C-alpha cells in the first residue's frame, strides 16, 4: 500500500491536471471519480476501525486492510487507466 500512496496516487494527479487542461471532460470526471471511490472506501474502513476500537474488538482490525487493498486500489487504478486511455486516445487525433 505504501507504493500506491507514494507513487501511483500522486501520479494520477498529473492525469487529472492533464485531462483538465486538454479539455478532456470525460477523463477529468473519471479521474475525479476514482478519487471519490478511494476516499469513500478509506472513510468507511476508518469508520469501521474506529467502531472496533470503541468496542475494544481489535481482533478484527487486521481483516480490514486486505479489503482496502483488494477493493479500493484496483477500482482507483481501473478508473485512472480508463481516463488515461481517454486522454491519450483523443490526443492522437
PDB file of C-alpha atoms in Angstrom:
ATOM      1  CA  UNK A   1       0.000   0.000   0.000  1.00  0.00           C
ATOM      2  CA  UNK A   2       2.941   2.345   0.557  1.00  0.00           C
ATOM      3  CA  UNK A   3       3.960   2.041  -3.124  1.00  0.00           C
ATOM      4  CA  UNK A   4       0.439   3.029  -4.043  1.00  0.00           C
ATOM      5  CA  UNK A   5       0.363   6.043  -1.745  1.00  0.00           C
ATOM      6  CA  UNK A   6       3.862   7.255  -2.590  1.00  0.00           C
ATOM      7  CA  UNK A   7       3.943   6.698  -6.358  1.00  0.00           C
ATOM      8  CA  UNK A   8       0.660   5.884  -8.063  1.00  0.00           C
ATOM      9  CA  UNK A   9      -1.622   8.194  -6.111  1.00  0.00           C
ATOM     10  CA  UNK A  10       0.447  11.362  -6.789  1.00  0.00           C
ATOM     11  CA  UNK A  11       0.997  10.401 -10.441  1.00  0.00           C
ATOM     12  CA  UNK A  12      -2.719  10.245 -11.005  1.00  0.00           C
ATOM     13  CA  UNK A  13      -2.936  13.905 -10.008  1.00  0.00           C
ATOM     14  CA  UNK A  14      -0.913  14.610 -13.147  1.00  0.00           C
ATOM     15  CA  UNK A  15      -3.501  12.714 -15.179  1.00  0.00           C
ATOM     16  CA  UNK A  16      -6.282  14.833 -13.710  1.00  0.00           C
ATOM     17  CA  UNK A  17      -4.379  18.039 -14.456  1.00  0.00           C
ATOM     18  CA  UNK A  18      -3.572  16.883 -17.991  1.00  0.00           C
ATOM     19  CA  UNK A  19      -7.192  15.925 -18.616  1.00  0.00           C
ATOM     20  CA  UNK A  20      -8.429  19.247 -17.283  1.00  0.00           C
ATOM     21  CA  UNK A  21      -6.090  21.428 -19.312  1.00  0.00           C
ATOM     22  CA  UNK A  22      -6.520  19.477 -22.543  1.00  0.00           C
ATOM     23  CA  UNK A  23     -10.283  19.777 -22.314  1.00  0.00           C
ATOM     24  CA  UNK A  24     -10.996  16.075 -21.915  1.00  0.00           C
ATOM     25  CA  UNK A  25     -14.072  16.350 -19.736  1.00  0.00           C
ATOM     26  CA  UNK A  26     -14.850  12.632 -19.525  1.00  0.00           C
ATOM     27  CA  UNK A  27     -11.296  11.748 -18.494  1.00  0.00           C
ATOM     28  CA  UNK A  28     -11.353  14.501 -15.891  1.00  0.00           C
ATOM     29  CA  UNK A  29     -14.638  13.195 -14.469  1.00  0.00           C
ATOM     30  CA  UNK A  30     -13.317   9.607 -14.386  1.00  0.00           C
ATOM     31  CA  UNK A  31     -10.169  10.709 -12.601  1.00  0.00           C
ATOM     32  CA  UNK A  32     -12.117  12.672 -10.019  1.00  0.00           C
ATOM     33  CA  UNK A  33     -14.470   9.707  -9.662  1.00  0.00           C
ATOM     34  CA  UNK A  34     -11.536   7.472  -8.851  1.00  0.00           C
ATOM     35  CA  UNK A  35     -10.528   9.836  -6.060  1.00  0.00           C
ATOM     36  CA  UNK A  36     -14.093   9.791  -4.767  1.00  0.00           C
ATOM     37  CA  UNK A  37     -14.088   5.962  -4.721  1.00  0.00           C
ATOM     38  CA  UNK A  38     -10.765   5.927  -2.929  1.00  0.00           C
ATOM     39  CA  UNK A  39     -11.933   8.448  -0.346  1.00  0.00           C
ATOM     40  CA  UNK A  40     -15.201   6.605   0.238  1.00  0.00           C
ATOM     41  CA  UNK A  41     -13.569   3.221   0.839  1.00  0.00           C
ATOM     42  CA  UNK A  42     -10.919   4.791   3.035  1.00  0.00           C
ATOM     43  CA  UNK A  43     -13.526   6.643   5.069  1.00  0.00           C
ATOM     44  CA  UNK A  44     -15.633   3.515   5.516  1.00  0.00           C
ATOM     45  CA  UNK A  45     -12.649   1.449   6.601  1.00  0.00           C
ATOM     46  CA  UNK A  46     -11.505   4.101   9.084  1.00  0.00           C
ATOM     47  CA  UNK A  47     -15.034   4.281  10.471  1.00  0.00           C
ATOM     48  CA  UNK A  48     -15.032   0.505  10.924  1.00  0.00           C
ATOM     49  CA  UNK A  49     -11.656   0.652  12.681  1.00  0.00           C
ATOM     50  CA  UNK A  50     -12.966   3.388  14.970  1.00  0.00           C
ATOM     51  CA  UNK A  51     -16.066   1.355  15.842  1.00  0.00           C
ATOM     52  CA  UNK A  52     -13.972  -1.719  16.602  1.00  0.00           C
ATOM     53  CA  UNK A  53     -11.647   0.290  18.828  1.00  0.00           C
ATOM     54  CA  UNK A  54     -14.590   1.800  20.704  1.00  0.00           C
ATOM     55  CA  UNK A  55     -15.980  -1.665  21.391  1.00  0.00           C
ATOM     56  CA  UNK A  56     -12.448  -2.925  22.033  1.00  0.00           C
ATOM     57  CA  UNK A  57     -12.820  -5.628  19.391  1.00  0.00           C
ATOM     58  CA  UNK A  58      -9.374  -5.130  17.926  1.00  0.00           C
ATOM     59  CA  UNK A  59      -9.087  -8.723  16.754  1.00  0.00           C
ATOM     60  CA  UNK A  60     -10.921  -7.919  13.511  1.00  0.00           C
ATOM     61  CA  UNK A  61      -8.894  -4.852  12.561  1.00  0.00           C
ATOM     62  CA  UNK A  62      -6.346  -6.922  10.651  1.00  0.00           C
ATOM     63  CA  UNK A  63      -9.159  -8.154   8.398  1.00  0.00           C
ATOM     64  CA  UNK A  64      -9.922  -4.635   7.168  1.00  0.00           C
ATOM     65  CA  UNK A  65      -6.639  -3.803   5.458  1.00  0.00           C
ATOM     66  CA  UNK A  66      -6.754  -6.629   2.887  1.00  0.00           C
ATOM     67  CA  UNK A  67     -10.231  -5.480   1.895  1.00  0.00           C
ATOM     68  CA  UNK A  68      -8.938  -1.942   1.326  1.00  0.00           C
ATOM     69  CA  UNK A  69      -6.176  -3.236  -0.911  1.00  0.00           C
ATOM     70  CA  UNK A  70      -8.374  -5.700  -2.776  1.00  0.00           C
ATOM     71  CA  UNK A  71     -11.279  -3.335  -3.484  1.00  0.00           C
ATOM     72  CA  UNK A  72     -10.115   0.241  -3.314  1.00  0.00           C
ATOM     73  CA  UNK A  73      -6.783   0.194  -5.110  1.00  0.00           C
ATOM     74  CA  UNK A  74      -7.953  -1.802  -8.179  1.00  0.00           C
ATOM     75  CA  UNK A  75     -11.031   0.424  -8.522  1.00  0.00           C
ATOM     76  CA  UNK A  76      -8.858   3.523  -8.301  1.00  0.00           C
ATOM     77  CA  UNK A  77      -6.366   2.193 -10.845  1.00  0.00           C
ATOM     78  CA  UNK A  78      -9.064   0.972 -13.241  1.00  0.00           C
ATOM     79  CA  UNK A  79     -10.761   4.358 -13.367  1.00  0.00           C
ATOM     80  CA  UNK A  80      -7.421   6.072 -13.895  1.00  0.00           C
ATOM     81  CA  UNK A  81      -6.457   3.672 -16.689  1.00  0.00           C
ATOM     82  CA  UNK A  82      -9.755   4.344 -18.453  1.00  0.00           C
ATOM     83  CA  UNK A  83      -9.232   8.080 -18.011  1.00  0.00           C
ATOM     84  CA  UNK A  84      -5.664   7.807 -19.306  1.00  0.00           C
ATOM     85  CA  UNK A  85      -6.773   5.957 -22.423  1.00  0.00           C
ATOM     86  CA  UNK A  86      -9.427   8.600 -22.955  1.00  0.00           C
ATOM     87  CA  UNK A  87      -6.872  11.425 -22.734  1.00  0.00           C
ATOM     88  CA  UNK A  88      -4.249   9.844 -24.962  1.00  0.00           C
ATOM     89  CA  UNK A  89      -6.712   8.391 -27.484  1.00  0.00           C
ATOM     90  CA  UNK A  90      -8.178  11.794 -28.266  1.00  0.00           C
ATOM     91  CA  UNK A  91      -4.737  13.423 -28.179  1.00  0.00           C
ATOM     92  CA  UNK A  92      -3.649  11.363 -31.204  1.00  0.00           C
ATOM     93  CA  UNK A  93      -6.415  12.799 -33.402  1.00  0.00           C
TER      94      UNK A  93
END
